[in-house]
Amino acid sequence: MPAEDLRDKNMEETKRKKKKKRFSYYGMRAVLVLYFRYFLLWDSDLSTSIYHAFVALCYLTPILGAIIADSWLGKFKTIIYLSIVYAVGQVIMAVSTIHDITDTDRDGSPDNLTLHIALSMLGLFLIALGTGGIKPCVAAFGGDQFQEHQSRQLNTFFSVFYLCINAGSLLSTLITPVLRGARSLSTLPEPPPPHRAPETFSTQQCGIHTQQQCYPLAFGVPAALMVVSLVVFIAGSGMYVKTDPEGNIMWSVCKCIGFAIKNRFRHRSKLYPKREHWMDWADEKYDKLLIAQIKMVLKVLFLYIPLPMFWTLFDQKGSRWTLQATTMSGDFGGFILQPDQMQTVNPILILTLVPIMDRLVFPLIQKCGLNFRYRMTRLKETMLRKQILEPLIVREHPLKRMTVGMLFAAAAFVCAAVVQVEIDKTLPDFPSSSQSQLKVVNMYGGSLGVRFSSGEPLTIHSYEASLSCSSQSSVDYLTFDQQEITVSLTTDPVITNPLRLIRGSRQTLVIPAEPERMYLEEDINSKPKEGKNAVRRAFTLSNGHQSCEFSRKFGFGSSYTFLVPADVFSSECESVKEVEDMEPNSVHMALQIPQYFLMTSGEVLFSVTGLQFSYSQAPKNMKSVLQAGWLCTNAVGNIIVLIVAELGKLPKQWAEYVLFASLLVAVSIIFSIMAYFYTYIDPAEIEAQILKEQHLDTEDEKKEKKKEETLEMQDKEVKQTKI
Ligand SMILES: CC(C)[C@H](NC(=O)[C@H](C)N)C(=O)O
């Protein structure tokens, strides 16, 4: 098979594996929090924390995978073995979600939750080890399929590789929740009383004795796909370029760095001449090539220091931005978009933006001469003149691209802040922690005068019986600074009642047909979660006939009270009255599209380029290690989100967005300065040069030795002749 065809085939195989692997990973992530919340019955905080800890672990384990690949098994075998670990983890995870395995009394609920928790934690640990461990190897292994002169194809590979990640992510985010059996992610109700499944909202159920939410399918299908992808990958084994591991390189690197530090410390006196680089203090004991390779890696790792800040903003798509969407309207006319489905905008945009950037924007920038070329060593320039390194030199400046990517992400957060300000204008005015709010609902049957303590008397009209939208009525909340108040009704005789309000809360005073039986109802004190609606019923006197049925379309995030008269019959639905406690969300989710667009453009510039950069600047035997370092910046970014979310609670959400945007601008300025001083290298060339020098040194030594030997021989001959 011709070399080009072979390369294309290898590329295809690697991409196919990547697509299934990412389907599997993102598919599982999509339902994980829901599994914690509704199957293991953990509260929201615990579910969210364990979820983020899992994601952070997934981006820390690449270091382990890289060490195994570069120093022991090689990338190919590491991918295979860790994929097996990954698939086993997913199977364990799928088994842990089968309620029947512990449901001895067959009531539809697992009887030994501890076993389910233990199994799922073991499964998740193996998955994190597998997915994280494979990640740096897959990218580096793909890169290994190209030769040095194929830098353009290499860049295309990384772009296509990224497209596959996102195709997998998009498909799985859409399909896995369907496999689980939910109509949509956000239509799930609050967890039912212990271990009863929320049946009314499921479209698909499974189980042996009782039918439940289909978590085993949601986790099992990604597991099966993982096995398929592994088989496909192994089937292509004969076509790959496989580089051998070069011994325990990480251990040698650590020992070499340790020796350099120790040696430097031992020779700290000014009497010793300085060395060009602190790593040169390892010269006495370690190979020049190893020292040069460590210098290359350290240079890149140093450049990575500011990068986690980008991920800190990027990863808030899944948290803050989704929460923001819950306070917006997802009614797109033809279809309704749920707040968490808004996240699919990211992979959709990636799938369109990567080809546009690759084929249109970057070549255009290059044509217009806006990019500046690599700062090159003299050797490279000479070679350029000789047109030897042409393909290498005409590349764009990746670090510049990454800086622009960071600025795009900052701009996305500014957009999010503007949208937040618009949302805040529409949000209800909730009571502060020292205030209480009260609203009166009159079901008495006629207009009533109501007076609270010292306040002005109010006239509250009785609600007319109607269910039509046009005659909805709402009563504004009254705000009180005191907790103990008295209410007087202008009935005959006047009815006066003391009321005890709850601080920081909203309540409704319901005046039924018998006004002396007035009562307080607690209202919700925030917008209904996840963009859902809140509906409650207020009865006058229940007589067991409240069975009328009607359908009504509610706006996102609205809250209603239905007033049901005592004598309502199914034929008399019209006598049920609807009160709007909270207006539906009026800012449209489409307003989030600009921030998604900017963030995703930033991602293409930053993330895709960062992947290529990490590969191109790494010495041959440390490619996976540097990929792992790159992924670690993502893990650190996630940890920053956790810390900031816990500690830095700003009173206004828009202010937090602006704060993050400003921090990223500051960090990108620092990064651009660091990037300015970074000299691009061609690791292969440097390695070749050092090897050549070493070879020359040994040649010189040999020549020197030969000369000495010849001289000695001549001396001997002269001596013998003299004798
Ligand atoms: C974490 C990376 C940026 C990457 N994620 C994406 O591409 C998202 C889906 N746009 C990944 O490797 O998962």
XYZ file of C-alpha atoms and ligand atoms in Angstrom:
736
model
C 0.000 0.000 0.000
C 1.431 3.448 -0.867
C 2.666 5.443 2.151
C 0.079 8.232 1.656
C -2.849 5.785 1.596
C -1.506 4.018 4.629
C -1.251 7.306 6.497
C -4.809 8.298 5.557
C -6.057 4.922 6.690
C -4.242 5.221 10.022
C -5.703 8.659 10.466
C -9.197 7.310 9.784
C -8.794 4.501 12.316
C -7.534 6.850 15.028
C -10.372 9.303 14.352
C -13.018 6.575 14.419
C -11.745 5.377 17.758
C -11.709 8.939 19.051
C -15.304 9.540 17.987
C -16.648 6.446 19.764
C -14.497 7.064 22.828
C -15.780 10.619 23.183
C -19.364 9.468 22.564
C -18.846 7.065 25.381
C -17.276 9.667 27.725
C -19.655 12.558 27.087
C -22.646 10.203 26.945
C -21.868 8.988 30.411
C -21.203 12.503 31.713
C -24.607 13.623 30.433
C -26.504 11.317 32.788
C -24.050 11.037 35.662
C -25.374 13.857 37.844
C -28.935 12.651 37.311
C -27.917 9.143 38.358
C -26.362 10.513 41.560
C -29.379 12.662 42.242
C -32.234 10.333 41.399
C -30.840 6.809 41.787
C -28.345 7.168 44.613
C -30.565 9.935 46.077
C -27.641 12.254 46.873
C -28.453 15.916 47.333
C -27.593 18.457 44.624
C -24.424 19.689 46.341
C -22.940 16.228 46.840
C -23.907 15.197 43.290
C -22.281 18.315 41.798
C -19.102 17.985 43.893
C -18.598 14.305 43.065
C -19.262 15.096 39.403
C -16.610 17.873 39.315
C -14.156 15.724 41.276
C -14.659 12.996 38.664
C -14.052 15.445 35.777
C -10.919 16.809 37.498
C -9.639 13.225 37.992
C -10.235 12.524 34.293
C -7.838 15.374 33.462
C -5.224 14.427 36.060
C -4.851 10.766 35.109
C -3.349 11.673 31.688
C -0.020 12.080 33.509
C -0.175 8.439 34.539
C -1.129 7.336 31.015
C 1.707 9.378 29.531
C 4.281 7.910 31.929
C 3.122 4.384 31.146
C 3.204 5.081 27.392
C 6.499 6.950 27.139
C 8.490 4.840 29.527
C 7.006 1.379 29.523
C 4.345 0.125 27.146
C 4.448 2.542 24.223
C 1.394 4.492 23.059
C -0.301 1.692 21.126
C -0.309 -0.847 23.947
C -1.183 1.794 26.539
C -4.239 2.789 24.494
C -5.326 -0.855 24.296
C -4.794 -1.747 27.966
C -6.295 1.444 29.334
C -9.251 1.128 26.942
C -9.903 -2.262 28.518
C -9.750 -0.637 31.972
C -12.152 2.014 30.670
C -14.613 -0.539 29.246
C -14.497 -2.630 32.457
C -15.209 0.560 34.435
C -18.200 1.301 32.240
C -19.556 -2.232 32.561
C -19.228 -1.998 36.380
C -20.951 1.375 36.239
C -23.779 -0.056 34.117
C -24.186 -3.009 36.517
C -24.243 -0.658 39.507
C -27.313 1.037 38.022
C -29.400 -2.153 37.821
C -31.753 -1.826 40.762
C -32.812 -5.468 40.466
C -29.444 -6.746 41.738
C -30.322 -5.733 45.294
C -34.076 -5.388 45.023
C -34.871 -8.508 47.070
C -38.354 -7.411 48.068
C -39.137 -6.467 44.445
C -40.639 -3.135 45.347
C -38.749 -1.331 42.600
C -36.133 0.173 44.889
C -32.574 -1.070 45.538
C -32.310 -2.560 49.035
C -28.572 -2.174 49.435
C -27.602 1.320 48.294
C -24.095 0.898 49.756
C -23.347 -1.827 47.209
C -24.591 0.399 44.364
C -22.480 3.328 45.634
C -19.370 1.154 46.041
C -19.786 -0.324 42.551
C -20.358 3.035 40.907
C -17.361 4.628 42.667
C -15.156 1.729 41.532
C -16.580 2.056 38.020
C -15.978 5.813 37.944
C -12.416 5.425 39.214
C -11.618 2.929 36.441
C -13.318 5.160 33.866
C -11.293 8.200 34.976
C -8.113 6.132 34.828
C -9.034 4.796 31.389
C -10.299 7.940 29.717
C -7.604 10.170 31.214
C -4.842 7.676 30.579
C -5.755 7.201 26.933
C -6.266 10.886 26.176
C -2.648 12.084 25.825
C -1.685 8.855 24.033
C -4.435 9.058 21.397
C -3.460 12.607 20.368
C 0.261 11.864 20.381
C -0.219 8.498 18.651
C -2.213 10.214 15.894
C 0.592 12.765 15.536
C 3.176 9.974 15.303
C 1.563 8.784 12.065
C 3.027 11.790 10.241
C 6.516 12.422 9.067
C 8.499 15.543 9.768
C 7.779 17.221 6.444
C 4.013 16.700 6.853
C 3.432 19.561 9.270
C 0.402 20.816 7.345
C -1.233 17.378 7.382
C -0.399 17.149 11.078
C -2.325 20.364 11.743
C -5.253 19.035 9.709
C -5.143 15.857 11.766
C -5.456 17.785 15.023
C -8.393 19.774 13.623
C -10.171 16.618 12.446
C -9.348 14.940 15.742
C -11.074 17.825 17.512
C -14.057 17.568 15.174
C -14.421 13.908 16.134
C -14.369 14.748 19.850
C -17.196 17.168 19.285
C -19.218 14.940 16.967
C -19.065 12.304 19.719
C -19.970 14.842 22.368
C -22.922 16.197 20.359
C -24.404 12.803 19.514
C -24.031 11.439 23.012
C -25.414 14.521 24.756
C -28.512 14.155 22.616
C -28.841 10.355 22.581
C -27.809 9.173 26.065
C -30.576 11.018 27.920
C -33.039 9.414 25.501
C -31.590 5.985 26.289
C -32.066 6.719 29.967
C -35.707 7.273 29.192
C -36.225 10.922 29.943
C -38.378 13.114 27.780
C -35.797 15.813 28.365
C -33.227 16.456 31.035
C -35.052 19.238 32.709
C -38.514 17.766 32.887
C -37.453 15.492 35.723
C -39.305 16.167 38.913
C -37.689 16.426 42.314
C -36.771 12.984 43.695
C -39.876 11.142 44.757
C -40.263 9.661 48.252
C -37.426 7.172 48.833
C -36.844 4.874 45.923
C -39.972 5.376 43.926
C -39.156 6.095 40.325
C -40.650 9.216 38.732
C -42.791 7.114 36.413
C -44.954 9.784 34.907
C -42.004 11.485 33.183
C -40.370 8.415 31.656
C -40.716 7.412 28.053
C -38.510 4.338 28.304
C -38.133 1.993 31.218
C -36.312 -1.211 31.992
C -35.925 -3.770 34.753
C -36.592 -7.424 35.537
C -39.090 -7.296 38.371
C -40.138 -3.682 38.175
C -39.729 -1.092 35.436
C -37.458 1.847 36.277
C -35.473 4.647 34.632
C -33.138 3.030 32.125
C -29.739 3.956 33.596
C -28.246 0.524 32.720
C -28.930 1.271 29.050
C -27.597 4.825 29.320
C -24.323 3.543 30.792
C -24.309 0.208 28.950
C -24.518 1.566 25.375
C -21.412 3.785 25.829
C -19.663 0.710 27.301
C -20.602 -1.386 24.252
C -19.435 1.378 21.905
C -16.148 1.537 23.763
C -15.633 -2.188 23.147
C -16.487 -1.731 19.442
C -14.017 1.146 19.156
C -11.331 -0.963 20.815
C -11.902 -3.808 18.351
C -11.740 -1.361 15.402
C -8.533 0.123 16.764
C -6.887 -3.264 17.252
C -8.023 -4.368 13.777
C -5.956 -1.557 12.267
C -2.862 -2.573 14.240
C -0.807 -3.504 11.190
C -1.213 -0.068 9.612
C 0.120 2.131 12.398
C 3.491 3.708 12.868
C 4.397 2.598 16.404
C 7.252 4.287 18.234
C 8.921 2.260 20.946
C 9.085 3.528 24.533
C 12.572 4.612 25.499
C 12.939 3.161 28.971
C 11.786 4.776 32.159
C 12.186 8.275 30.784
C 10.173 9.993 33.538
C 12.377 8.524 36.219
C 15.518 9.630 34.339
C 14.006 13.126 33.937
C 13.268 13.382 37.670
C 16.734 12.129 38.606
C 18.375 14.526 36.163
C 16.401 17.542 37.459
C 17.121 16.498 41.052
C 20.836 16.213 40.324
C 20.921 19.633 38.583
C 19.267 21.296 41.597
C 21.570 19.528 44.061
C 24.659 20.322 42.040
C 23.650 23.968 41.655
C 23.126 24.219 45.412
C 26.512 22.611 46.103
C 28.217 25.160 43.833
C 26.290 28.209 44.980
C 29.481 30.142 45.794
C 30.189 33.028 43.386
C 33.573 31.528 42.744
C 32.024 29.008 40.406
C 31.312 30.327 36.928
C 27.660 30.687 35.999
C 26.080 28.310 33.500
C 23.724 29.300 30.718
C 20.755 27.342 32.135
C 20.248 25.841 35.575
C 19.727 22.434 33.947
C 23.331 22.671 32.693
C 24.367 21.832 36.277
C 23.436 18.258 35.410
C 26.189 18.236 32.742
C 28.657 16.371 34.953
C 26.539 13.279 35.202
C 23.861 13.288 32.497
C 23.733 12.994 28.759
C 23.607 16.264 26.797
C 20.617 14.995 24.806
C 18.537 14.282 27.910
C 19.377 17.709 29.354
C 18.368 19.392 26.086
C 15.095 17.461 25.993
C 14.270 18.400 29.590
C 14.981 22.048 28.766
C 12.481 21.880 25.866
C 9.769 20.356 28.046
C 10.341 22.796 30.944
C 10.152 25.739 28.566
C 6.721 24.639 27.362
C 5.483 23.736 30.863
C 6.480 27.207 32.063
C 4.407 28.671 29.259
C 1.424 26.604 30.457
C 1.269 28.352 33.867
C -1.323 31.002 32.869
C -3.432 28.627 30.750
C -5.779 27.135 33.410
C -7.552 30.493 33.542
C -8.945 29.893 30.058
C -10.456 26.558 31.173
C -11.856 28.218 34.287
C -14.049 30.337 32.052
C -14.591 27.660 29.432
C -15.907 25.058 31.871
C -18.518 27.407 33.263
C -20.587 26.688 30.152
C -21.808 23.582 31.916
C -22.515 25.270 35.231
C -23.063 29.047 35.369
C -24.244 29.438 31.800
C -26.676 26.547 32.124
C -28.020 28.088 35.312
C -28.335 31.380 33.461
C -30.352 29.588 30.774
C -32.769 28.368 33.459
C -33.848 31.970 33.973
C -34.476 32.448 30.254
C -37.133 31.356 27.812
C -36.332 28.400 25.553
C -39.447 28.682 23.414
C -38.158 28.730 19.841
C -41.620 28.571 18.314
C -41.311 25.222 16.572
C -39.485 23.568 19.464
C -38.668 24.064 23.103
C -35.023 23.994 24.128
C -34.257 22.928 27.693
C -31.578 24.911 29.576
C -29.012 22.083 29.591
C -29.609 21.373 25.898
C -28.250 24.837 25.202
C -24.797 23.325 25.787
C -25.058 21.411 22.513
C -24.541 24.772 20.787
C -20.836 24.340 21.625
C -20.150 21.104 19.674
C -22.485 22.257 16.879
C -20.460 25.461 16.509
C -17.183 23.527 16.705
C -18.329 21.323 13.838
C -18.976 24.392 11.712
C -16.214 26.689 12.935
C -13.208 24.347 12.713
C -13.549 23.806 8.947
C -14.317 27.508 8.392
C -11.291 28.618 10.405
C -9.023 26.002 8.844
C -10.083 26.515 5.255
C -11.020 30.191 5.244
C -9.983 32.365 8.175
C -6.431 31.153 8.797
C -5.424 31.053 5.118
C -6.941 34.536 4.736
C -4.975 35.881 7.681
C -1.882 34.323 6.214
C -2.562 35.848 2.807
C -3.109 39.290 4.266
C 0.249 38.936 5.990
C -1.230 39.518 9.418
C 0.634 36.681 11.022
C 4.237 36.929 11.935
C 6.558 34.106 11.281
C 8.437 32.023 13.748
C 11.459 33.527 15.297
C 14.007 31.209 13.852
C 17.462 30.079 14.590
C 20.085 31.097 12.061
C 20.344 27.532 10.933
C 16.666 27.433 10.086
C 16.854 30.689 8.157
C 19.711 29.382 6.090
C 17.797 26.221 5.454
C 14.737 28.243 4.506
C 16.766 30.075 1.963
C 17.775 26.720 0.621
C 14.064 25.845 0.641
C 14.649 22.776 2.765
C 12.377 23.693 5.658
C 9.737 25.564 3.668
C 6.776 23.559 5.008
C 7.914 24.155 8.575
C 8.430 27.881 8.315
C 5.184 28.978 6.686
C 3.139 27.957 9.719
C 1.305 30.600 11.660
C 2.232 31.737 15.122
C 0.343 29.343 17.426
C 0.908 31.252 20.660
C -0.529 34.372 19.091
C -3.605 32.397 18.098
C -3.951 31.104 21.638
C -3.773 34.627 23.073
C -6.526 35.755 20.712
C -8.511 32.683 21.802
C -8.229 33.802 25.417
C -9.458 37.287 24.529
C -12.444 35.756 22.726
C -13.305 33.799 25.879
C -13.079 36.992 27.939
C -15.383 38.729 25.425
C -17.822 35.808 25.776
C -18.006 36.468 29.505
C -18.648 40.161 28.904
C -21.568 39.104 26.687
C -22.785 36.787 29.462
C -22.657 39.742 31.872
C -24.740 41.913 29.518
C -27.318 39.122 29.157
C -27.336 38.730 32.945
C -28.105 42.421 33.406
C -31.068 42.000 31.038
C -32.264 38.944 32.973
C -31.892 40.714 36.321
C -34.278 43.416 35.094
C -36.985 40.778 34.633
C -36.397 38.816 37.829
C -38.891 39.238 40.686
C -37.883 41.464 43.579
C -37.332 38.847 46.283
C -37.250 39.924 49.959
C -33.878 40.557 51.603
C -32.917 38.405 54.591
C -34.473 40.918 57.016
C -37.717 41.418 55.065
C -40.833 39.320 54.490
C -43.254 39.461 51.601
C -46.935 38.696 51.650
C -49.623 38.454 49.045
C -53.372 38.077 49.659
C -55.613 35.705 47.752
C -59.301 36.360 48.182
C -61.592 33.332 47.756
C -64.242 34.763 50.003
C -66.768 35.482 47.300
C -66.876 39.269 47.305
C -64.539 42.249 47.530
C -62.765 42.575 50.851
C -61.002 45.430 52.602
C -57.747 44.273 54.167
C -55.571 46.315 56.538
C -52.189 45.254 57.878
C -51.119 46.707 61.257
C -50.558 50.398 60.657
C -50.605 50.312 56.865
C -53.191 51.780 54.489
C -56.288 49.593 53.923
C -56.284 47.563 50.693
C -59.236 46.385 48.672
C -58.773 42.876 47.395
C -61.342 41.807 44.840
C -62.692 38.330 44.748
C -61.485 36.298 41.800
C -63.988 35.649 39.102
C -64.324 32.097 37.958
C -62.345 31.707 34.783
C -59.505 29.659 33.398
C -58.848 31.520 30.224
C -55.390 33.025 29.898
C -56.731 36.486 29.199
C -58.380 36.792 32.563
C -55.368 35.736 34.635
C -54.801 38.015 37.529
C -51.902 38.495 39.857
C -51.493 40.384 43.071
C -48.221 42.077 43.866
C -46.354 41.096 46.976
C -46.309 43.547 49.890
C -42.961 43.897 51.635
C -42.753 44.096 55.447
C -39.759 44.912 57.622
C -41.400 43.370 60.708
C -42.203 39.712 61.307
C -45.209 40.061 63.628
C -48.128 41.851 61.962
C -51.890 42.002 62.403
C -54.424 41.665 59.616
C -57.973 43.056 59.769
C -60.682 42.127 57.271
C -63.582 44.533 56.685
C -66.143 41.798 57.090
C -69.108 42.180 59.301
C -68.072 41.799 62.047
C -64.438 42.764 61.377
C -62.047 39.823 61.645
C -58.604 40.539 63.078
C -55.805 37.991 63.167
C -52.143 38.127 64.208
C -49.778 36.838 61.555
C -46.215 35.638 61.957
C -44.234 36.138 58.768
C -41.022 34.332 57.845
C -37.916 36.473 57.354
C -36.443 36.408 53.850
C -39.500 34.538 52.561
C -42.579 35.018 50.439
C -45.951 33.869 51.748
C -49.560 33.979 50.590
C -52.474 34.767 52.884
C -55.403 32.723 51.605
C -58.848 34.013 52.624
C -61.288 31.164 52.031
C -65.089 31.235 51.839
C -65.104 31.218 55.632
C -62.719 34.155 56.194
C -62.082 33.422 59.868
C -60.291 30.268 58.660
C -57.706 32.341 56.746
C -54.276 30.702 56.562
C -50.700 31.406 55.452
C -49.045 29.382 52.688
C -45.313 29.437 52.094
C -44.325 30.463 48.558
C -41.157 29.715 46.645
C -38.380 32.235 47.217
C -36.469 31.901 43.998
C -37.154 31.195 40.366
C -38.175 27.528 39.922
C -35.047 25.462 39.323
C -33.901 24.339 35.854
C -36.426 26.604 34.134
C -39.317 24.440 35.347
C -42.702 25.766 36.410
C -44.021 25.747 39.920
C -47.711 25.032 40.347
C -49.664 24.710 43.565
C -53.269 24.402 44.498
C -55.189 26.313 47.122
C -58.504 24.841 48.132
C -61.280 26.402 50.011
C -62.835 23.366 51.640
C -61.939 20.058 50.135
C -64.893 17.788 49.457
C -63.031 15.138 47.469
C -64.421 16.153 44.058
C -61.408 18.050 42.732
C -61.034 16.022 39.585
C -61.424 18.439 36.708
C -58.823 18.182 33.940
C -57.505 20.894 31.678
C -54.335 21.635 29.783
C -52.376 24.834 29.981
C -49.035 25.879 28.490
C -46.769 27.545 31.063
C -43.851 29.812 30.322
C -40.347 28.869 31.496
C -39.634 29.625 35.152
C -43.149 30.781 36.012
C -45.052 30.039 39.175
C -48.828 29.767 39.621
C -51.411 29.129 42.281
C -54.666 27.472 41.270
C -57.588 28.445 43.417
C -60.053 25.585 43.633
C -63.488 26.307 45.085
C -64.967 23.848 47.557
C -67.599 22.496 45.222
C -65.720 22.066 41.972
C -66.832 19.145 39.808
C -65.154 17.830 36.701
C -67.627 19.708 34.557
C -66.901 22.956 36.355
C -63.221 23.521 35.591
C -64.094 27.123 34.812
C -64.557 27.795 38.509
C -60.856 27.088 39.107
C -58.910 30.331 39.147
C -55.279 30.801 38.213
C -52.988 33.342 39.901
C -49.586 34.121 38.476
C -47.107 34.292 41.373
C -44.064 34.699 39.186
C -43.937 35.848 35.585
C -42.457 33.453 33.002
C -38.873 34.101 31.898
C -38.986 36.736 29.205
C -35.338 37.014 28.085
C -34.872 34.541 25.256
C -32.203 31.814 25.348
C -31.172 32.828 21.823
C -29.434 35.769 23.497
C -26.866 33.263 24.790
C -25.809 32.402 21.247
C -23.300 35.319 20.913
C -21.520 34.253 24.105
C -21.449 30.628 22.923
C -20.159 31.774 19.550
C -17.337 33.821 21.091
C -16.413 31.080 23.572
C -16.375 28.403 20.873
C -14.291 30.593 18.540
C -11.936 31.063 21.487
C -11.887 27.300 21.993
C -10.930 26.662 18.358
C -8.123 29.215 18.547
C -6.914 28.165 21.967
C -7.598 24.479 22.379
C -6.987 23.078 18.909
C -3.841 25.180 18.557
C -2.672 24.217 22.043
C -2.943 20.542 21.137
C -0.837 21.047 18.004
C 1.655 23.230 19.840
C 2.116 20.705 22.661
C 2.817 17.996 20.139
C 5.149 20.001 17.925
C 7.316 21.347 20.748
C 7.833 18.051 22.545
C 10.898 15.864 22.101
C 10.130 12.549 20.455
C 10.213 10.498 23.641
C 8.111 12.952 25.677
C 5.195 13.717 23.333
C 2.582 12.048 25.559
C 4.042 13.668 28.669
C 3.565 17.119 27.183
C 0.045 16.231 26.028
C -0.661 15.212 29.626
C 0.749 18.541 30.843
C -1.598 20.306 28.445
C -4.591 18.341 29.784
C -3.516 19.121 33.345
C -4.089 22.821 32.660
C -7.723 21.806 32.121
C -7.851 19.943 35.451
C -6.404 22.967 37.291
C -8.965 25.203 35.541
C -11.778 22.956 36.841
C -10.368 23.067 40.362
C -10.283 26.890 40.188
C -14.000 26.850 39.230
C -14.748 24.739 42.312
C -12.755 27.040 44.608
C -14.129 30.275 43.156
C -17.694 28.943 43.213
C -17.321 28.093 46.890
C -15.328 31.114 48.121
C -15.811 34.104 45.877
C -19.552 34.602 46.014
C -20.220 38.029 44.530
C -23.674 39.518 45.216
C -24.377 40.045 41.536
C -23.866 37.348 38.937
C -23.018 39.846 36.195
C -20.213 41.221 38.399
C -18.762 37.719 38.718
C -18.787 37.378 34.909
C -17.001 40.729 34.536
C -14.474 39.698 37.204
C -13.665 36.484 35.341
C -13.418 38.336 32.019
C -10.994 40.890 33.529
C -8.892 38.148 35.105
C -8.596 36.376 31.754
C -7.633 39.604 29.969
C -4.902 40.183 32.577
C -3.711 36.575 32.217
C -3.715 36.784 28.419
C -1.507 39.892 28.566
C 0.959 37.994 30.771
C 0.762 35.043 28.408
C 1.409 37.191 25.339
C 4.549 38.597 26.987
C 5.726 35.082 27.817
C 4.900 33.997 24.275
C 6.899 36.881 22.827
C 10.023 35.576 24.503
C 9.385 31.991 23.546
C 11.586 30.744 20.742
C 9.995 28.036 18.650
C 12.061 24.975 18.248
C 12.142 21.944 16.115
C 12.853 19.223 18.679
C 13.851 16.674 16.052
C 16.389 19.078 14.612
C 17.894 19.928 18.003
C 18.096 16.261 18.895
C 19.752 15.480 15.580
C 22.237 18.294 16.095
C 23.188 17.132 19.574
C 23.550 13.565 18.416
C 25.730 14.800 15.576
C 27.862 16.838 17.976
C 28.165 13.868 20.276
C 29.097 11.736 17.311
C 31.690 14.304 16.220
C 33.022 14.488 19.763
C 33.518 10.754 19.843
C 35.042 10.880 16.360
C 37.428 13.625 17.535
C 38.241 11.640 20.631
C 38.928 8.598 18.509
C 41.142 10.617 16.150
C 42.961 12.152 19.113
C 43.483 8.717 20.572
C 44.714 7.389 17.255
C 47.109 10.312 16.948
C 48.460 9.645 20.409
C 48.826 5.968 19.629
C 50.664 6.732 16.361
C 52.956 9.139 18.193
C 53.635 6.522 20.823
C 54.390 3.972 18.096
C 56.708 6.414 16.357
C 58.454 7.137 19.679
C 58.919 3.446 20.225
C 60.238 2.951 16.704
C 62.666 5.872 17.142
C 63.845 4.426 20.434
C 64.290 0.989 18.915
C 66.220 2.422 15.935
C 68.478 4.285 18.367
C 69.167 1.109 20.282
C -11.669 19.401 26.974
C -11.466 19.653 25.529
C -11.623 21.104 25.242
C -12.351 18.800 24.649
N -13.724 19.280 24.724
C -14.377 19.702 23.649
O -13.917 19.666 22.541
C -15.762 20.296 23.839
C -16.804 19.226 23.748
N -15.989 21.290 22.847
C -12.231 17.342 25.022
O -11.147 16.781 24.776
O -13.171 16.768 25.513
